mmCIF file of C-alpha atoms and ligand atoms in Angstrom:
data_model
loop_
_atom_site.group_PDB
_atom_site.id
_atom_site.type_symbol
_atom_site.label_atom_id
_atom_site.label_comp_id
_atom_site.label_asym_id
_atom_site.label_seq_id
_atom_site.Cartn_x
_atom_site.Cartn_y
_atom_site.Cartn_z
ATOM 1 C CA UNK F 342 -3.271 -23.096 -1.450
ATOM 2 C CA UNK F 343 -4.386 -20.840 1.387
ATOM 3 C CA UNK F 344 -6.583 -18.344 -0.417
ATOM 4 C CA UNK F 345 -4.619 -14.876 1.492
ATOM 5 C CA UNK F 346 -4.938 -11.481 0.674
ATOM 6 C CA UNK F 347 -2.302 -9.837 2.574
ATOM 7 C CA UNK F 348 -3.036 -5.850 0.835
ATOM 8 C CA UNK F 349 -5.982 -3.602 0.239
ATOM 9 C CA UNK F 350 -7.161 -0.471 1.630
ATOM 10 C CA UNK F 351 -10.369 0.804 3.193
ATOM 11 C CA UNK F 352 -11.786 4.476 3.995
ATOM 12 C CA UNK F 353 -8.921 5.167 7.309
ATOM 13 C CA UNK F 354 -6.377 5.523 4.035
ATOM 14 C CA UNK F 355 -7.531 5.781 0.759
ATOM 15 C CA UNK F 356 -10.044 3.226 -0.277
ATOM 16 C CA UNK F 357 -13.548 3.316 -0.918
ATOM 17 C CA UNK F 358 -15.300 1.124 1.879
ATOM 18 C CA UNK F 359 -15.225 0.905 5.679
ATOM 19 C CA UNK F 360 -13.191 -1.790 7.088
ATOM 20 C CA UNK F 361 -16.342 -3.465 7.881
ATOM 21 C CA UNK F 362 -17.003 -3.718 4.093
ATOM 22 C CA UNK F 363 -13.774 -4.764 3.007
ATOM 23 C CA UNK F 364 -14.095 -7.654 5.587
ATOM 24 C CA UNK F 365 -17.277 -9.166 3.667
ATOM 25 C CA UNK F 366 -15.935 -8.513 0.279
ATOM 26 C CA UNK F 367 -13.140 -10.735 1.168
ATOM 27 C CA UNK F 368 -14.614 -13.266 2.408
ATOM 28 C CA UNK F 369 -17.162 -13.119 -0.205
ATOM 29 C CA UNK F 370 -15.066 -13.341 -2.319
ATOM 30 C CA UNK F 371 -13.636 -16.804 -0.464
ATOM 31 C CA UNK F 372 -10.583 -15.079 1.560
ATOM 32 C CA UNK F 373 -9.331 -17.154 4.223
ATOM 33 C CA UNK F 374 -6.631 -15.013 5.890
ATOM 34 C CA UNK F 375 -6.807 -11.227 5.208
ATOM 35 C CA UNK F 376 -4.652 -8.133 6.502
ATOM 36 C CA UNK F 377 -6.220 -4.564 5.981
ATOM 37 C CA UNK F 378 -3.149 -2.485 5.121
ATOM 38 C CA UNK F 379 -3.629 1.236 4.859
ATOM 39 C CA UNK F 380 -1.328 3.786 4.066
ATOM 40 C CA UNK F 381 0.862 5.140 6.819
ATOM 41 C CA UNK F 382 -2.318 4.440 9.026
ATOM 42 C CA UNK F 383 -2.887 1.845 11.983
ATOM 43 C CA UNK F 384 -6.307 3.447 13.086
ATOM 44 C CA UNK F 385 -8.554 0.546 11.461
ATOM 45 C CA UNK F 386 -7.237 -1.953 12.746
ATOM 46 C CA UNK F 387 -9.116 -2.933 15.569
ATOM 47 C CA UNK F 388 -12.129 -2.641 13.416
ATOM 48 C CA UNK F 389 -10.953 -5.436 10.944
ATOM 49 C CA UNK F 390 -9.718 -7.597 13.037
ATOM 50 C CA UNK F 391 -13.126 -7.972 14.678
ATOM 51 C CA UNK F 392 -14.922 -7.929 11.119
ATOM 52 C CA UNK F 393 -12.699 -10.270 10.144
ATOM 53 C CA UNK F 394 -13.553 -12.319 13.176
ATOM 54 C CA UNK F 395 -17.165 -11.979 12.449
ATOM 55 C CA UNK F 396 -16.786 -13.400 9.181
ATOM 56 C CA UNK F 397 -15.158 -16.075 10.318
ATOM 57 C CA UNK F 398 -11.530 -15.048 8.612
ATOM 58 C CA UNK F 399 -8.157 -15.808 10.003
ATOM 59 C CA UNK F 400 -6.164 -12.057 10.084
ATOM 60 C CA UNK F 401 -3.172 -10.227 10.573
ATOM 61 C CA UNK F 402 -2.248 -7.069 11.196
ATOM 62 C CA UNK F 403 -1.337 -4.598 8.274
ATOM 63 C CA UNK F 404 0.003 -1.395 7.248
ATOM 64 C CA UNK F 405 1.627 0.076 3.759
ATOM 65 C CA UNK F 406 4.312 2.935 4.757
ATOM 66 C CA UNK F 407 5.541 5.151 2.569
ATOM 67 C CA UNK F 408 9.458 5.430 2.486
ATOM 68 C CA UNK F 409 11.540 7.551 0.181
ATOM 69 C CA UNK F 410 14.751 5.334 -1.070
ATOM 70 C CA UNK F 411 17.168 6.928 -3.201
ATOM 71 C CA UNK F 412 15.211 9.618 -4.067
ATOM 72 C CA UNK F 413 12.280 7.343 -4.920
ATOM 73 C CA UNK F 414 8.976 6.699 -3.375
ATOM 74 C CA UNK F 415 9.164 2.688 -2.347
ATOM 75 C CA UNK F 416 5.922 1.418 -0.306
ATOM 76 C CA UNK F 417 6.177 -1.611 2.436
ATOM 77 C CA UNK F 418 4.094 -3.293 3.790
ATOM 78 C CA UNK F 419 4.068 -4.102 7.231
ATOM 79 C CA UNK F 420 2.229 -7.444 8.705
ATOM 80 C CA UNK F 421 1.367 -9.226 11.765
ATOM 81 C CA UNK F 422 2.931 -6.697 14.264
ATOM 82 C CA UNK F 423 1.698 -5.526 17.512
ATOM 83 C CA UNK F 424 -1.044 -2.640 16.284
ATOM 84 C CA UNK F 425 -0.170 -1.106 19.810
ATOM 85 C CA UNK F 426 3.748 -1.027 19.732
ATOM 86 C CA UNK F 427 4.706 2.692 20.413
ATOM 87 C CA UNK F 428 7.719 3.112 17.917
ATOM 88 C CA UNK F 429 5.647 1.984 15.178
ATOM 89 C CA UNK F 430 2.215 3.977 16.604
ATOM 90 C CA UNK F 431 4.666 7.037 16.758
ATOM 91 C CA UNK F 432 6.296 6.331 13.375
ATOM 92 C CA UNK F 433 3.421 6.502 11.682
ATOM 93 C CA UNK F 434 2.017 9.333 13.094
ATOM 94 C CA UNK F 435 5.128 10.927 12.052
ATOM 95 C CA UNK F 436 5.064 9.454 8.731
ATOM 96 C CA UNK F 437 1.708 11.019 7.953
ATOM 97 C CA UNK F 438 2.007 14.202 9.490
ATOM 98 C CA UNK F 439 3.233 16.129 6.141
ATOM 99 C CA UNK F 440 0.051 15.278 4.217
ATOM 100 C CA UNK F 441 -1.751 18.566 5.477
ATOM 101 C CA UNK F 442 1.164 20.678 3.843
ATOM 102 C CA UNK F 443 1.827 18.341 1.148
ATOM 103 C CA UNK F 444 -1.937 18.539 0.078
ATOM 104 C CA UNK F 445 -2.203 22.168 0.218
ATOM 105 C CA UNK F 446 1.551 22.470 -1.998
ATOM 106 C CA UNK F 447 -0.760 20.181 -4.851
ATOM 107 C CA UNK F 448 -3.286 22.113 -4.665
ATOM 108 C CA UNK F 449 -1.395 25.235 -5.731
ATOM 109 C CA UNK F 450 0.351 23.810 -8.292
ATOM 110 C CA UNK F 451 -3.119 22.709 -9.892
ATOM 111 C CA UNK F 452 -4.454 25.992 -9.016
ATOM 112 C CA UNK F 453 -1.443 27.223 -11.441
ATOM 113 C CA UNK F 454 -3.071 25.052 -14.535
ATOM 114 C CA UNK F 455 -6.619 26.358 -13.628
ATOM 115 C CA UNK F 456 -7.761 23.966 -11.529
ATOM 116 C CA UNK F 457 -9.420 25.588 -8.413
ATOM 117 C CA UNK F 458 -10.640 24.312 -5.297
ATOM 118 C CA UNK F 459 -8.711 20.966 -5.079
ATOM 119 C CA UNK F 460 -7.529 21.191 -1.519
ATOM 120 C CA UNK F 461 -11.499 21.484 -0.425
ATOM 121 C CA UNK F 462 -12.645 18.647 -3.200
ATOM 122 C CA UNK F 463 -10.456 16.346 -2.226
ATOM 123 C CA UNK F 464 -11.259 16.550 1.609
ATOM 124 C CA UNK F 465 -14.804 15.580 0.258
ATOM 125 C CA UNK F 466 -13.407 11.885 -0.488
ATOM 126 C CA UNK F 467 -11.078 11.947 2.756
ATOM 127 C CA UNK F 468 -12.367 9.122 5.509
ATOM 128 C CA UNK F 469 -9.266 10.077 7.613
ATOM 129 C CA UNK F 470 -8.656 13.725 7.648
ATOM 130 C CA UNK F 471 -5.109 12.352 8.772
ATOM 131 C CA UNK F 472 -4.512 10.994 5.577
ATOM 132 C CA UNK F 473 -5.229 12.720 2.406
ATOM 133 C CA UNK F 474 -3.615 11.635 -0.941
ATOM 134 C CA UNK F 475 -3.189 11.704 -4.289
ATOM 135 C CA UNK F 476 -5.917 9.104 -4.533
ATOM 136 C CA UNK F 477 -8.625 11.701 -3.219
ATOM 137 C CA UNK F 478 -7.451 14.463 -5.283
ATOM 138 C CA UNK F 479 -7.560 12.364 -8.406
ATOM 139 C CA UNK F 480 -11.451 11.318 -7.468
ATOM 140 C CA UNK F 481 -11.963 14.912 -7.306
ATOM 141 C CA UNK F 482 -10.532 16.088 -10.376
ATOM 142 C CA UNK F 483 -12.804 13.102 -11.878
ATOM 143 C CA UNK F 484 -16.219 14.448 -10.288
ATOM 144 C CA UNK F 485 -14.964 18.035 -11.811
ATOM 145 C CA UNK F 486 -14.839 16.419 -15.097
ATOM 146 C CA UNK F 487 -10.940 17.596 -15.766
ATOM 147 C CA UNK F 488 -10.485 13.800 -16.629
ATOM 148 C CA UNK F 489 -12.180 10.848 -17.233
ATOM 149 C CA UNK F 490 -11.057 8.265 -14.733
ATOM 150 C CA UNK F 491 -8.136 8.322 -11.907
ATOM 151 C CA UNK F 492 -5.772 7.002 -13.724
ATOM 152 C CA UNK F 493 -5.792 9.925 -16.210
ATOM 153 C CA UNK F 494 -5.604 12.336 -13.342
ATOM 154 C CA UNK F 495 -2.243 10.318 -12.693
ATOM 155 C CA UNK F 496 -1.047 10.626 -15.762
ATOM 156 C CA UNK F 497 -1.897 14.290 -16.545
ATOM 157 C CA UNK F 498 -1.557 15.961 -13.295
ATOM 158 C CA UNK F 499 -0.022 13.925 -10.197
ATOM 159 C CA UNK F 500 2.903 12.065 -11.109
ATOM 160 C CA UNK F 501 6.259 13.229 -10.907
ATOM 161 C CA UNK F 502 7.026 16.606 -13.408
ATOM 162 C CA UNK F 503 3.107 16.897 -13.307
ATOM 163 C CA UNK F 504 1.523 20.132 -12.128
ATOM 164 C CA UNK F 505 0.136 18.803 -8.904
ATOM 165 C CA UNK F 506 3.381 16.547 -7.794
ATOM 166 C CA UNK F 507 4.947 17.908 -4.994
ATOM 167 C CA UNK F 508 7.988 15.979 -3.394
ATOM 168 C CA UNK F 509 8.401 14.562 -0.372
ATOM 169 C CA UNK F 510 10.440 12.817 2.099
ATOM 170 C CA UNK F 511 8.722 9.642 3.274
ATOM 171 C CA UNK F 512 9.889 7.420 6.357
ATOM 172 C CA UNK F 513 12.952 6.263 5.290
ATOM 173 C CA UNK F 514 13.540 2.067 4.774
ATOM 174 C CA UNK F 515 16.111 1.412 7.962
ATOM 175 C CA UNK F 516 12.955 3.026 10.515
ATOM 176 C CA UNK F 517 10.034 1.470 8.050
ATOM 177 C CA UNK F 518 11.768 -1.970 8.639
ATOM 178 C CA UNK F 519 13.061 -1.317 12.340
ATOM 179 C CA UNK F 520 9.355 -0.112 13.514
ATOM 180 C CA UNK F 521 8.089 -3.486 11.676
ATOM 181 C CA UNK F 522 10.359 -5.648 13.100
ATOM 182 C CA UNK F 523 10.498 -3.951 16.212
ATOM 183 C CA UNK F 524 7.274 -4.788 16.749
ATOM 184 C CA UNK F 525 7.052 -8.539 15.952
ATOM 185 C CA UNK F 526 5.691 -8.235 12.320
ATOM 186 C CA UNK F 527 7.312 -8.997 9.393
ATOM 187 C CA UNK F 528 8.624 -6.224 6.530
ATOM 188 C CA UNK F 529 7.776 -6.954 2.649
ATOM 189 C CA UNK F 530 8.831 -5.017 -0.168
ATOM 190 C CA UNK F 531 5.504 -3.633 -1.838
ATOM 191 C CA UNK F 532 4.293 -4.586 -5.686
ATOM 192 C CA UNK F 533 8.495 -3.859 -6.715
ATOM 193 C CA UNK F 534 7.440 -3.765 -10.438
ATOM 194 C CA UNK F 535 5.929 -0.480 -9.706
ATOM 195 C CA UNK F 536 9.040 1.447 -9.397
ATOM 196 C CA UNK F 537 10.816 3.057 -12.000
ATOM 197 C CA UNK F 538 14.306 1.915 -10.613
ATOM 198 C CA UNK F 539 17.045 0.759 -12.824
ATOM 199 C CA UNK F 540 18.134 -2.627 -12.590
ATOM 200 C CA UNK F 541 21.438 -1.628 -10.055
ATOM 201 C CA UNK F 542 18.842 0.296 -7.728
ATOM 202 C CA UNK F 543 17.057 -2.347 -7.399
ATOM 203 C CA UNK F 544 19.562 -4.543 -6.738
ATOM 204 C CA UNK F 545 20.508 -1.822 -4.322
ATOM 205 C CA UNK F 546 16.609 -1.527 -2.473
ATOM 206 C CA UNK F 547 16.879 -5.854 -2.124
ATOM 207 C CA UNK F 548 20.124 -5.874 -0.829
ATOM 208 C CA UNK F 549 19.835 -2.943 1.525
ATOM 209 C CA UNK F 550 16.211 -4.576 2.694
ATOM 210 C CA UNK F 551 17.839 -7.424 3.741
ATOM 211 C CA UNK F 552 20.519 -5.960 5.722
ATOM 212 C CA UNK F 553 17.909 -3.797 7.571
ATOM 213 C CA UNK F 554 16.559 -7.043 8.347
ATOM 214 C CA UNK F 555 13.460 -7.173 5.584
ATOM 215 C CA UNK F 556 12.044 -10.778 4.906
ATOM 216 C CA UNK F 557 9.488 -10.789 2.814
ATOM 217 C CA UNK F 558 7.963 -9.275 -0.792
ATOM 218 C CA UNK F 559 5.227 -9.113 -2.846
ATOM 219 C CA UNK F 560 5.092 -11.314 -5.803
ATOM 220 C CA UNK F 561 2.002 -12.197 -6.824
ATOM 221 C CA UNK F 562 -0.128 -8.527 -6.396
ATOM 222 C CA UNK F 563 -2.992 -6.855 -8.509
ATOM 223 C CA UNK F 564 -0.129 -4.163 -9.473
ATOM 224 C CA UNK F 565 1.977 -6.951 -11.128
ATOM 225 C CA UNK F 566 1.557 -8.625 -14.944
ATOM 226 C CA UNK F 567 1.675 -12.328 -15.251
ATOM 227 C CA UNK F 568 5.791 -11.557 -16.310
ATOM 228 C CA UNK F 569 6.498 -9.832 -13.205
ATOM 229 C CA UNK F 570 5.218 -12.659 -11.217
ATOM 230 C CA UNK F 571 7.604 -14.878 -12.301
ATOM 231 C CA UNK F 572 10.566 -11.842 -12.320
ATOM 232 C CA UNK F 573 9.893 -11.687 -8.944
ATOM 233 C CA UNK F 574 9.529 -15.156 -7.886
ATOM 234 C CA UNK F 575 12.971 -15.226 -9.299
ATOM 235 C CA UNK F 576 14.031 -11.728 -6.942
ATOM 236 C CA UNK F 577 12.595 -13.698 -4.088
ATOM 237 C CA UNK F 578 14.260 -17.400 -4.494
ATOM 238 C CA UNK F 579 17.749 -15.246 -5.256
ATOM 239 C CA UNK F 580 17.438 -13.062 -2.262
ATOM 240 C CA UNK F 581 15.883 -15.714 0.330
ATOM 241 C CA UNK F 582 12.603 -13.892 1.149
ATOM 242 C CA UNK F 583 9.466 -14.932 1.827
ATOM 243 C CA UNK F 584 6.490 -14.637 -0.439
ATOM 244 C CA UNK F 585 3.549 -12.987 -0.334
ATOM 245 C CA UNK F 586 0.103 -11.776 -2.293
ATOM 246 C CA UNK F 587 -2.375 -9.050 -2.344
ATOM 247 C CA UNK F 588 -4.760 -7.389 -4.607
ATOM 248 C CA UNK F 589 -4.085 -3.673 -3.399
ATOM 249 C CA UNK F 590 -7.781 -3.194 -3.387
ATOM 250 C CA UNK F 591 -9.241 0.191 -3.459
ATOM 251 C CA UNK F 592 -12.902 0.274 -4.985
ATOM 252 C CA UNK F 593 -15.029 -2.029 -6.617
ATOM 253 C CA UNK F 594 -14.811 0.341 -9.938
ATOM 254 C CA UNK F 595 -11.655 1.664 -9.532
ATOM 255 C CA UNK F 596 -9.489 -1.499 -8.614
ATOM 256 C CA UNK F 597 -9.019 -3.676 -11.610
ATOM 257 C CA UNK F 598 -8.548 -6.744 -9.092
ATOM 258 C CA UNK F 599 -10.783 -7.707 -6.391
ATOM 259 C CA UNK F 600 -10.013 -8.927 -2.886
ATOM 260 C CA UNK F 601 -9.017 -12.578 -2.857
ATOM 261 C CA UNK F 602 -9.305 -13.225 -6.969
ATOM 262 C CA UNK F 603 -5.112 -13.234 -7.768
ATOM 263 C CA UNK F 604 -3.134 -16.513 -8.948
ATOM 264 C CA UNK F 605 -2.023 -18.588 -6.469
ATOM 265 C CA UNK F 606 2.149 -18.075 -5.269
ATOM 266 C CA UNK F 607 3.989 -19.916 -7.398
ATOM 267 C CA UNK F 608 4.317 -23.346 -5.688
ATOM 268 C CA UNK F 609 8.188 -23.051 -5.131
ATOM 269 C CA UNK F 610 8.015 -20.278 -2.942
ATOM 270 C CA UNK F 611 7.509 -20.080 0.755
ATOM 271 C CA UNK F 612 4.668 -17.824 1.631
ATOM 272 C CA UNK F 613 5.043 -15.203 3.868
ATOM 273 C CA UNK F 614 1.786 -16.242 6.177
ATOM 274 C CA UNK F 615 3.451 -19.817 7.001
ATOM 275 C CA UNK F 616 6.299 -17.484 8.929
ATOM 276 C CA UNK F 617 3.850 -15.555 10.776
ATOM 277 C CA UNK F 618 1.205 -18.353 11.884
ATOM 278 C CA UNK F 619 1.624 -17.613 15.434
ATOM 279 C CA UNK F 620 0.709 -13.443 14.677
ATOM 280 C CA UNK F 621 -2.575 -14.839 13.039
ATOM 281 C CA UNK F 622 -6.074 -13.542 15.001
ATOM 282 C CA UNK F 623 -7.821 -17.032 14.409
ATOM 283 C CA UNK F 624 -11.695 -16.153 14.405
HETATM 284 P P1 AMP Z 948 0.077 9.056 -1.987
HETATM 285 O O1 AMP Z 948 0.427 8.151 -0.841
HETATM 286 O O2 AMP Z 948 -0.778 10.223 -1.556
HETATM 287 O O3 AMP Z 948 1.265 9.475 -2.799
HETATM 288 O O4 AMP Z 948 -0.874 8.233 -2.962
HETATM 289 C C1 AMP Z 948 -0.422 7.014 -3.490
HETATM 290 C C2 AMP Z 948 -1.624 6.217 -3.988
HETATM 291 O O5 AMP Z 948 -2.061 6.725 -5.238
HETATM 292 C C3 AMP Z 948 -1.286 4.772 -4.279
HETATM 293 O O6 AMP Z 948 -1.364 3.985 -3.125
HETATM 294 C C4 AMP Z 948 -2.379 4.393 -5.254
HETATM 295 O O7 AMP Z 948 -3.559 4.085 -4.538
HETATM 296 C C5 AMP Z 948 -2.608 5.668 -6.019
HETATM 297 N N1 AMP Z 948 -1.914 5.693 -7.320
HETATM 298 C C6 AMP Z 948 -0.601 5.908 -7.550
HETATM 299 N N2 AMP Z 948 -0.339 5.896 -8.876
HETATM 300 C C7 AMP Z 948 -1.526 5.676 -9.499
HETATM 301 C C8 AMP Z 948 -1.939 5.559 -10.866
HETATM 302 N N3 AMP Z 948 -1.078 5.696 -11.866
HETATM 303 N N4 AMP Z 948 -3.254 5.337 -11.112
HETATM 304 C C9 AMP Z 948 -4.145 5.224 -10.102
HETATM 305 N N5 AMP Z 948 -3.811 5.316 -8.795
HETATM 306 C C10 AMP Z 948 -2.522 5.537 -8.501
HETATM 307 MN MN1 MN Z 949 -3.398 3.649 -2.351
HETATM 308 MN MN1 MN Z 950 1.446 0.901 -2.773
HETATM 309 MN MN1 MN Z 951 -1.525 -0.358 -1.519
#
């Protein structure tokens, strides 16, 4: 099969390396088609599509937007649109533009544990001063030694009830899907067996996803266990959506799975890329 990595992050959202790097880790790492997808963010795209050229790698365009569904934070993943469509350039921009605020609300609330400075530390580890997150703040709180790795920092201080959550109202899923759509790409629900839904809401996000007009969702992803792969080749086959797979690589040390080294789909299900083939920047 294909060897496609169709999620991962660079520097213009909250990974480690420049697009330019991510490009030759994939392909390194034997990637054959490859979509840079950063939070919220469109801004690298020219830049991978070219690396990816230069490396001799089919890609597609990307993006992860945040959306808040029933109270919930749901991510998804946009692919193969037109990177210059203005609903979707706008919606993002839109999309982003509480992070400033947001930022400065976590910081207080750490401040109100003891922990100073966090607004300023975490700009340190911002690429995109557009788009700071959690992610930065937790590498911070590492370097300041209030935890040993980010995913303590998550645990301890940024998750929801935590002293440096703050909530906040994402794009919502009808104008995620709509600016996708809109603009030729092709909408896919984000590593589902992340959320903390019960089994009705999630019923509820698939169904409602599909009305919108969403066709496609993650199954085989580095934030999903061997079980969940087959759960959700099961969610897929039941709900008639297209298949896809990504690491959701953010740093060689940080990410516990590297660009282009996930199971193949299983074999039953129809991968998202063979939809888009016409949307794919041949090198
Ligand atoms: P934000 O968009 O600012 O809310 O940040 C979300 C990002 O935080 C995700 O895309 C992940 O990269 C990261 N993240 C979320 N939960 C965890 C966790 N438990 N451990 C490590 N990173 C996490
Ligand atoms: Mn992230
Ligand atoms: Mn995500
Ligand atoms: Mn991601």
């Amino acid at each position: 099969m294909l060897n496609a990595d169709l999620h991962c992050h660079s520097s213009v959202s909250d990974g480690t390396l420049t697009p330019e790097e991510v490009a030759e880790r994939a392909h390194r790492n034997g990637v054959q088609l490859w979509a840079l997808t950063d939070h919220d963010e469109i801004g690298g795209q020219a830049r991978a599509r070219a690396a990816a050229a230069s490396q001799g790698m089919g890609y597609l365009t990307g993006t992860e937007i945040s959306v808040t569904f029933i109270q919930h934070t749901v991510h998804i993943v946009g692919l193969g649109f037109d990177a210059e469509d203005p609903a979707m350039v706008e919606g993002l921009a839109h999309t982003r533009g509480g992070r400033e605020r947001r930022a400065r609300d976590m910081a207080a609330g750490l401040e109100r544990v003891g922990i100073q400075g966090a607004f300023e530390g975490a700009l340190k580890f911002v690429g995109n001063p557009d788009l700071i997150s959690r992610t930065h703040f937790a590498r911070y709180l590492v370097e300041a030694g209030h935890c040993a790795d980010t995913h303590e920092v998550f645990r301890r201080f940024l998750t929801d009830g935590k002293p440096g959550y703050v909530e906040h109202r994402w794009a919502s899923l009808a104008d995620a899907v709509r600016w996708i759509t809109g603009a030729g790409g092709i909408a896919v629900i984000a590593h589902p067996g992340r959320y903390d839904f019960t089994p009705n809401e999630e019923f509820a996000l698939f169904t409602e996803f599909k009305a919108l007009g969403g066709q496609g969702v993650e199954v085989v992803t580095g934030s999903h266990t061997p079980a969940e792969y087959l759960k959700y080749a099961d969610m897929a086959q039941e709900f008639d959506l297209l298949a896809s797979r990504g690491s959701d690589f953010h740093d060689p040390a940080e990410s516990h799975t590297d660009l282009g080294t996930l199971p193949d789909l299983p074999r039953q299900l129809k991968p998202v890329w063979e939809a888009l083939e016409h949307r794919v920047h041949q090198p």
